[in-house]
Amino acid sequence: MIPLRYGAERAERRQDPAMRAFRADRFGQFVHWGLYAIPAGTWHGRTIEFAAEFLMHSAAVSRQDWAALAAGFTLDGFDPVQWARTAKRMGARYVTVTTKHHDGFCLWPSAYSDFTVAATPSGRDVLGEIVDAYRAEGLAVHLYYSVLDWHHPDWRYTLDSDEDRAAFDRYLRFATDQLLELAERYPEVRGFWFDGTWDESVKANGRWTHEIERLLKERIPGAIVNSRLRADDRGERHFDSNGALMGDYESGYERRLPAPWDRSVSAHDWEACATLTQASWGFHDSVWAERGRKTAAQVVEQLAQTVSLGGNLLINFGPRGDGSLAPVEVALADAVGAWMAVNGAAVHGSGPADGWDYPGWGFYTAPLDQDPAAPSALVHAIVTRIPVSGLLSIEVPAGVEVRSIRALGDDAALPFSVLDARAIELALPASTGMPLVFALETGPATDAGGLREPNPDVALV
Ligand code: FHN
C-alpha cells in the first residue's frame, strides 16, 4: 500500500440514506445552461461543429466580448417549473444543473464574482429558482461546478513558476469561497458534481480536492460528491494510487458506457452521463448537432444497460438561450416517460441481477433490496434487440427456475416453453418500437430436470 494523505476515504460503498436514495434513483437529468446557449454554436456567422459550451474557446472570443452576452440573458422563455415537470414526467429522480461552466458565468448572484446573473437584465437568482422548482416536484438536486475557469485571471492550466502557484492558490481560494457559498445558499441540495479538474494545476492540488470535499460534507452532511473532483497526492484521478475509489461514485463514463458484460464496474457506485445531441451539452442550433440526436429507444437502451451494471444515467438537456426547452427535447422526455410509466420498476430501485449473464438481446435487472433468502425472486428482462423470429431464448442460471412471466404493466401470466433445465423460450408480443420488459418470477429449481445429466454437446440457443 502506498501511503497517501489525500487518497480514498473508505474502501466500501456508502450505505447512508442519501447514498442509498441516489443509488435507487438510477435516472437523472443533466442540465447545461449558461450564456453559451445564446450564440448556440455560431459566432459572427461561423458555426463551429464542436460543443456549444466551448464556443468562447473554440471561436477565440475575448473575455470582454463573451461577457457582453450577459445583456442578452433575459430569461424570456425561462420556466423552471416546466423544466422540473418535464424531468419528472421523463422518470428522472434527480437533476444535476450547471452552476458555473468553463466560461465562468455563474447562475447564482455570487458575492465572489461580477460575472453572474446579477449582471443580467433580470438580476434574478436563476439557480435558486431551479433548485426550488425541482425540489417542489420531489426531485433531488446536485450542483455542477467547473473548476476550470476561462474568465478568472488566476486560473492556470499548469504551474510553471512561483507566480503561477501564487495565482492558482488565489484561484483555489476563490473556488472554495464559491463552493461554500453554494452550500450555504442552497443547503437542501443532495450533492456536488465537479468538472474541469483534469489539468495539471488541479492534479498537483490533491490536497485541495480532498479538503473541499470534506468542507462541503461538513456543511451539508450526507452530501454526495463525484469522483471527478479528486486527485490524490500523486495526481491520480478518480481512483487513488492504491486503486481505491475517491469521492462517492465514479463519474468517468462520459458519452460511453462500460461493455454490457463487464460486471466488474458494479463493485462500486458509478454514474454515466450522455448527450442527447451528437456531442454538445449546451444548446447548439445546427444541423451538425441534430445529426446524432438520440431517440427515446436509444435513451432507454442506455438506461437499461447502465442499471444492469449497477450504475446511474444522467441524460443531458440543453435549454435554449431564452431559457425555454427545445420542443424536440420535451418530446423525447415524454416518449421516455411513457415507457418509464409502465416499466420504471426495472430501473428505479433496481440493479444487476446476480447470476444472470448478459443475454445479447438486452439486459437483466433486479430489485436492489431483494432478500436473497426469500423463496422467490424477481428478475426483469429488458429486451432491446427484438429477435426477428419473435422467440426469446432465456438462459436460466444453474439451480434457478422461472415460475412465471408477465409483461410489466400487465398482470396476465405469459405462456413459455421449458426447453431444458437451463433454458426457456418466450413468444414475444408485437413490437411497439420500444424495449419490451418482462418480470420473471424465479425460485430455486425444484424440477427433477435440474438433476438430468448435462449433455455438453447440446448447446443452449
Ligand atoms: O468540457 C465539459 C463538457 O462541456 C461537459 O460539461 C461535460 C459533462 O460531463 N464535462 C466536460 C467534458 O468532460
XYZ file of C-alpha atoms and ligand atoms in Angstrom:
474
model
C 0.000 0.000 0.000
C 1.281 3.430 -0.949
C 0.863 5.836 1.994
C -1.463 8.666 0.934
C -2.817 11.713 2.721
C -5.323 12.621 0.034
C -6.451 9.230 -1.214
C -9.762 7.387 -0.822
C -11.788 7.930 2.342
C -13.141 4.407 2.550
C -12.913 1.010 0.913
C -16.633 0.170 0.998
C -19.521 1.907 -0.739
C -21.579 4.365 1.322
C -24.790 2.918 2.792
C -26.312 6.028 4.382
C -29.847 7.157 3.397
C -28.746 9.871 0.920
C -26.451 7.499 -0.935
C -28.990 4.679 -0.955
C -31.564 7.085 -2.386
C -29.125 8.267 -5.070
C -28.333 4.668 -5.987
C -32.003 3.715 -6.181
C -32.860 6.766 -8.314
C -30.823 5.429 -11.246
C -32.049 8.075 -13.685
C -31.153 11.742 -13.558
C -31.425 14.771 -15.792
C -28.305 16.803 -16.559
C -28.890 20.465 -17.455
C -26.245 22.586 -19.162
C -27.378 26.171 -19.333
C -25.458 29.392 -19.481
C -24.537 32.267 -21.792
C -23.334 29.780 -24.432
C -26.967 28.899 -25.145
C -27.410 32.355 -26.732
C -24.922 32.053 -29.627
C -25.727 28.306 -29.652
C -22.626 27.226 -31.549
C -22.365 30.141 -34.038
C -20.132 33.217 -33.640
C -20.365 36.051 -36.183
C -21.964 33.772 -38.755
C -19.455 30.942 -38.333
C -20.932 27.718 -36.993
C -18.396 25.658 -35.102
C -19.045 21.950 -35.110
C -17.996 21.426 -31.528
C -19.766 21.566 -28.182
C -21.687 24.855 -27.847
C -20.438 25.445 -24.304
C -16.880 25.545 -25.708
C -17.631 28.367 -28.169
C -15.786 31.036 -26.196
C -12.694 28.882 -26.507
C -13.212 27.372 -29.967
C -14.101 30.719 -31.621
C -11.366 32.510 -29.616
C -13.832 35.044 -28.195
C -12.306 37.605 -25.815
C -13.438 37.712 -22.190
C -14.959 41.106 -22.835
C -16.983 40.041 -25.877
C -18.151 36.892 -24.108
C -19.164 38.854 -21.017
C -21.283 41.117 -23.232
C -23.613 38.153 -23.820
C -24.922 38.706 -20.291
C -27.055 41.612 -21.604
C -28.989 39.091 -23.737
C -29.649 36.688 -20.876
C -33.206 37.924 -20.488
C -34.993 34.748 -19.355
C -37.904 35.427 -21.740
C -38.766 31.737 -22.027
C -37.355 30.528 -18.705
C -39.836 28.395 -16.799
C -38.045 26.231 -14.199
C -41.340 24.658 -13.163
C -41.776 23.380 -16.716
C -38.177 22.076 -16.681
C -38.824 20.223 -13.444
C -42.159 18.803 -14.562
C -40.659 17.646 -17.841
C -37.871 15.851 -15.959
C -40.354 14.260 -13.622
C -42.585 13.068 -16.473
C -39.488 11.539 -18.074
C -38.918 9.454 -14.961
C -35.803 11.286 -13.757
C -35.468 11.287 -9.990
C -32.797 13.980 -9.735
C -31.240 16.825 -11.652
C -27.626 17.941 -11.929
C -27.516 21.549 -13.060
C -24.550 23.689 -14.121
C -23.937 26.497 -11.645
C -20.768 27.674 -13.400
C -19.350 26.129 -16.562
C -15.879 26.637 -18.051
C -16.715 30.193 -19.189
C -17.005 31.253 -15.540
C -20.557 32.663 -15.766
C -22.485 31.951 -12.559
C -26.191 31.144 -12.462
C -26.374 32.482 -8.917
C -25.517 36.002 -7.706
C -22.141 35.050 -6.244
C -20.543 37.583 -3.921
C -17.148 36.491 -5.256
C -17.632 37.269 -8.940
C -19.067 40.074 -11.030
C -19.793 37.667 -13.895
C -23.118 36.323 -12.654
C -26.860 36.525 -13.152
C -26.751 39.664 -11.005
C -25.217 41.407 -14.033
C -28.026 40.324 -16.396
C -31.174 42.360 -17.093
C -33.376 40.476 -14.608
C -30.781 40.080 -11.846
C -32.763 37.039 -10.693
C -31.262 34.141 -8.745
C -31.797 31.669 -11.570
C -30.154 28.802 -9.707
C -32.317 29.327 -6.638
C -35.428 29.192 -8.807
C -34.234 25.963 -10.418
C -33.426 24.353 -7.053
C -36.860 25.295 -5.678
C -38.747 24.123 -8.770
C -37.148 20.675 -8.861
C -37.464 20.147 -5.140
C -41.137 21.085 -5.340
C -41.562 18.241 -7.849
C -39.786 15.836 -5.488
C -36.520 15.614 -7.427
C -33.171 15.807 -5.671
C -30.731 18.469 -6.866
C -26.996 18.151 -7.485
C -24.870 21.182 -8.353
C -22.375 21.002 -11.216
C -19.311 23.218 -10.741
C -16.469 23.630 -13.211
C -13.141 24.180 -11.506
C -11.650 25.097 -14.896
C -12.488 28.779 -15.432
C -11.668 30.765 -18.603
C -12.898 34.011 -17.071
C -10.883 34.184 -13.875
C -7.445 35.829 -14.264
C -5.855 33.492 -11.704
C -6.843 30.250 -13.406
C -3.794 28.279 -14.601
C -3.569 25.067 -16.639
C -0.057 24.314 -15.412
C 2.028 25.634 -12.550
C 5.366 26.527 -14.088
C 6.550 29.286 -11.775
C 6.133 30.692 -8.287
C 3.888 33.309 -9.815
C 1.648 30.599 -11.306
C 1.497 28.816 -7.981
C 0.567 32.014 -6.150
C -2.109 32.839 -8.726
C -3.549 29.350 -8.580
C -3.632 29.420 -4.780
C -5.712 32.581 -5.082
C -7.914 30.809 -7.623
C -8.494 27.861 -5.296
C -9.401 30.268 -2.505
C -11.974 31.804 -4.870
C -13.349 28.370 -5.818
C -13.536 27.400 -2.144
C -15.419 30.597 -1.331
C -17.863 29.991 -4.163
C -18.465 26.361 -3.245
C -19.057 27.152 0.413
C -21.332 29.964 -0.711
C -23.329 27.467 -2.787
C -23.580 25.125 0.203
C -24.755 27.976 2.382
C -27.287 29.373 -0.088
C -28.716 26.012 -1.187
C -28.272 23.666 1.792
C -31.093 21.433 0.580
C -29.075 20.103 -2.381
C -28.040 16.462 -2.322
C -24.660 16.679 -3.938
C -21.947 18.376 -5.962
C -20.769 17.341 -9.416
C -17.278 18.570 -10.217
C -15.876 19.026 -13.689
C -12.913 20.739 -15.329
C -10.470 19.062 -12.975
C -8.171 17.340 -15.445
C -5.463 19.971 -15.818
C -2.017 19.633 -14.270
C -2.722 22.567 -11.955
C -5.608 20.720 -10.284
C -3.835 17.364 -10.303
C -0.972 18.996 -8.396
C -3.506 20.062 -5.743
C -4.875 16.756 -4.472
C -4.830 18.379 -1.060
C -7.410 20.946 -2.184
C -9.681 18.360 -3.834
C -9.621 16.333 -0.628
C -10.236 19.365 1.548
C -13.109 20.852 -0.433
C -14.927 17.511 -0.393
C -14.509 17.419 3.384
C -15.674 21.016 3.818
C -18.767 20.532 1.668
C -19.701 17.417 3.624
C -19.181 19.297 6.853
C -21.610 21.985 5.640
C -24.098 19.534 4.126
C -23.934 16.235 5.986
C -24.553 13.349 3.608
C -23.657 15.384 0.508
C -22.692 13.188 -2.430
C -19.593 14.085 -4.445
C -18.469 12.588 -7.754
C -15.031 11.089 -8.267
C -14.158 13.598 -10.978
C -13.252 16.158 -8.333
C -10.476 14.157 -6.836
C -6.781 13.768 -7.308
C -4.542 12.059 -4.775
C -1.071 13.056 -3.539
C 0.446 11.766 -6.782
C -2.091 13.317 -9.161
C -4.042 10.097 -9.782
C -7.676 10.872 -10.560
C -10.948 9.041 -9.734
C -9.125 6.043 -8.238
C -6.178 6.691 -5.955
C -2.679 5.251 -6.331
C -3.822 2.161 -4.415
C -6.769 1.618 -6.767
C -9.470 2.771 -4.315
C -12.326 4.993 -5.492
C -12.150 8.627 -4.371
C -15.390 10.529 -3.856
C -18.674 8.680 -3.509
C -19.205 7.322 -7.005
C -17.225 7.013 -10.172
C -18.095 9.593 -12.826
C -15.668 8.755 -15.616
C -18.125 7.332 -18.150
C -18.999 10.235 -20.420
C -20.853 9.641 -23.712
C -19.902 5.974 -23.377
C -20.854 3.036 -21.184
C -18.980 0.050 -19.848
C -19.283 -3.076 -22.026
C -22.610 -4.771 -21.306
C -20.911 -7.895 -19.957
C -18.438 -6.012 -17.740
C -19.884 -6.660 -14.298
C -16.636 -5.538 -12.648
C -17.955 -1.948 -12.658
C -20.753 -2.897 -10.275
C -18.161 -3.291 -7.499
C -18.628 0.428 -6.786
C -21.257 3.098 -7.402
C -20.958 4.901 -10.719
C -22.817 7.278 -12.962
C -22.531 7.807 -16.705
C -23.571 10.987 -18.462
C -24.736 11.316 -22.050
C -25.714 13.990 -24.527
C -28.977 13.878 -26.466
C -27.405 15.706 -29.388
C -24.368 14.427 -31.220
C -21.730 15.914 -28.929
C -22.920 19.187 -27.446
C -24.059 19.700 -23.859
C -25.137 23.286 -24.303
C -27.858 24.157 -26.841
C -26.304 24.004 -30.340
C -28.619 25.285 -33.023
C -27.282 23.417 -36.052
C -27.741 20.531 -38.421
C -24.459 19.162 -37.080
C -25.772 18.797 -33.526
C -29.062 17.299 -34.667
C -27.413 14.692 -36.880
C -26.717 12.367 -33.988
C -29.705 13.191 -31.794
C -30.776 10.202 -29.704
C -34.208 8.630 -29.947
C -36.244 7.603 -26.918
C -35.461 3.943 -27.648
C -31.722 4.701 -27.591
C -32.000 6.531 -24.280
C -33.955 3.649 -22.772
C -31.419 1.143 -24.090
C -28.567 3.100 -22.474
C -30.542 3.330 -19.257
C -31.198 -0.417 -19.210
C -27.530 -1.193 -19.875
C -26.459 1.196 -17.125
C -28.823 -0.191 -14.487
C -27.922 -3.782 -15.397
C -24.323 -2.892 -14.479
C -25.201 -1.092 -11.243
C -24.871 2.486 -12.475
C -26.931 5.663 -12.804
C -27.541 7.518 -16.068
C -27.559 11.303 -16.321
C -29.124 12.367 -19.606
C -28.409 15.914 -20.707
C -30.782 18.687 -21.724
C -29.574 21.969 -23.194
C -32.189 24.696 -22.749
C -32.193 27.489 -25.349
C -30.813 30.988 -24.870
C -34.148 32.372 -23.679
C -34.435 29.560 -21.119
C -37.088 27.561 -22.951
C -36.684 23.856 -23.545
C -36.330 22.806 -27.174
C -39.600 21.082 -28.224
C -37.604 18.106 -29.532
C -36.185 17.572 -26.007
C -39.619 17.841 -24.386
C -40.937 15.278 -26.892
C -38.021 12.964 -26.095
C -38.673 13.326 -22.362
C -42.329 12.462 -22.861
C -41.561 9.415 -25.004
C -39.050 8.104 -22.449
C -41.552 8.965 -19.722
C -44.331 6.964 -21.396
C -42.032 3.932 -21.328
C -40.934 4.622 -17.752
C -44.542 4.959 -16.577
C -45.047 1.282 -17.440
C -41.569 -0.122 -16.999
C -39.975 2.119 -14.376
C -39.743 -0.736 -11.848
C -36.984 -2.263 -13.971
C -34.980 0.959 -13.465
C -35.855 2.715 -10.204
C -34.660 0.749 -7.214
C -33.087 -1.871 -9.465
C -29.553 -3.036 -10.126
C -27.667 -6.009 -11.521
C -29.373 -9.419 -11.498
C -26.820 -11.700 -9.888
C -26.136 -14.865 -11.810
C -27.934 -13.711 -14.955
C -25.323 -13.283 -17.670
C -25.572 -10.682 -20.426
C -28.001 -12.274 -22.898
C -27.142 -10.351 -26.073
C -30.773 -9.387 -26.766
C -30.945 -6.901 -23.880
C -30.333 -6.630 -20.178
C -31.375 -8.112 -16.853
C -32.060 -6.027 -13.762
C -33.339 -6.986 -10.305
C -34.679 -5.072 -7.281
C -31.822 -3.736 -5.134
C -33.423 -4.652 -1.818
C -34.339 -8.232 -2.704
C -33.818 -10.709 0.129
C -31.551 -13.479 -1.174
C -33.128 -15.898 1.324
C -36.697 -15.267 0.092
C -38.419 -18.251 -1.555
C -38.907 -16.366 -4.806
C -37.058 -13.587 -6.557
C -37.805 -11.122 -9.307
C -35.718 -10.539 -12.408
C -36.546 -8.029 -15.153
C -35.690 -8.935 -18.710
C -35.407 -5.757 -20.805
C -35.466 -6.705 -24.478
C -33.792 -4.013 -26.562
C -32.907 -6.174 -29.604
C -36.044 -8.000 -30.508
C -35.249 -11.274 -32.356
C -36.775 -11.374 -35.855
C -38.102 -14.851 -35.025
C -40.254 -13.309 -32.315
C -38.931 -16.008 -29.975
C -36.850 -15.025 -26.969
C -34.442 -17.625 -25.614
C -33.692 -17.128 -21.954
C -30.751 -18.926 -20.409
C -31.514 -19.612 -16.760
C -28.737 -19.725 -14.123
C -27.959 -23.154 -12.672
C -30.189 -24.054 -9.741
C -32.835 -21.467 -10.656
C -36.209 -21.995 -12.286
C -38.568 -19.480 -13.849
C -42.029 -19.901 -12.375
C -43.970 -17.231 -14.190
C -43.511 -14.426 -16.664
C -45.562 -11.317 -17.228
C -45.069 -8.122 -19.167
C -44.624 -5.083 -16.925
C -47.869 -3.171 -16.762
C -49.918 -6.320 -17.340
C -50.872 -8.923 -14.719
C -51.578 -11.722 -17.202
C -49.155 -14.643 -16.991
C -47.499 -15.311 -20.338
C -47.038 -18.881 -21.548
C -43.458 -20.001 -22.123
C -41.761 -23.245 -23.130
C -39.209 -25.029 -20.985
C -36.506 -26.197 -23.384
C -34.446 -27.879 -20.706
C -33.245 -27.261 -17.166
C -31.274 -24.194 -18.219
C -33.364 -22.657 -20.985
C -36.856 -21.367 -21.628
C -38.416 -19.731 -24.651
C -40.958 -16.944 -24.763
C -43.051 -15.898 -27.762
C -42.837 -12.123 -27.822
C -45.817 -9.839 -28.255
C -45.842 -7.445 -31.215
C -43.096 -4.843 -31.086
C -44.018 -1.304 -30.088
C -40.711 0.101 -31.304
C -39.607 0.471 -27.698
C -37.856 -2.078 -25.479
C -40.138 -4.757 -24.011
C -39.848 -5.599 -20.333
C -40.820 -8.853 -18.658
C -40.928 -9.670 -14.968
C -39.647 -13.173 -14.304
C -40.666 -14.729 -11.017
C -37.914 -17.162 -10.145
C -37.053 -19.577 -7.362
C -34.714 -22.426 -6.550
C -35.050 -25.210 -9.121
C -37.382 -27.961 -7.905
C -37.853 -29.798 -11.191
C -36.113 -33.167 -11.494
C -34.917 -31.772 -14.835
C -32.279 -29.937 -12.864
C -30.810 -33.307 -11.971
C -30.635 -34.558 -15.536
C -27.178 -35.471 -16.676
C -25.934 -32.490 -18.668
C -25.054 -33.224 -22.268
C -22.164 -30.925 -23.199
C -22.774 -31.484 -26.918
C -26.156 -29.788 -26.768
C -25.679 -26.065 -26.775
C -28.309 -23.770 -25.407
C -29.511 -21.425 -28.123
O -15.959 20.012 -21.001
C -17.069 19.526 -20.280
C -18.300 19.454 -21.137
O -18.624 20.728 -21.593
C -19.457 18.910 -20.318
O -19.750 19.748 -19.237
C -19.088 17.546 -19.820
C -20.159 16.871 -18.999
O -19.650 15.745 -18.395
N -17.876 17.625 -18.996
C -16.713 18.208 -19.655
C -16.021 17.252 -20.519
O -15.653 16.120 -19.821
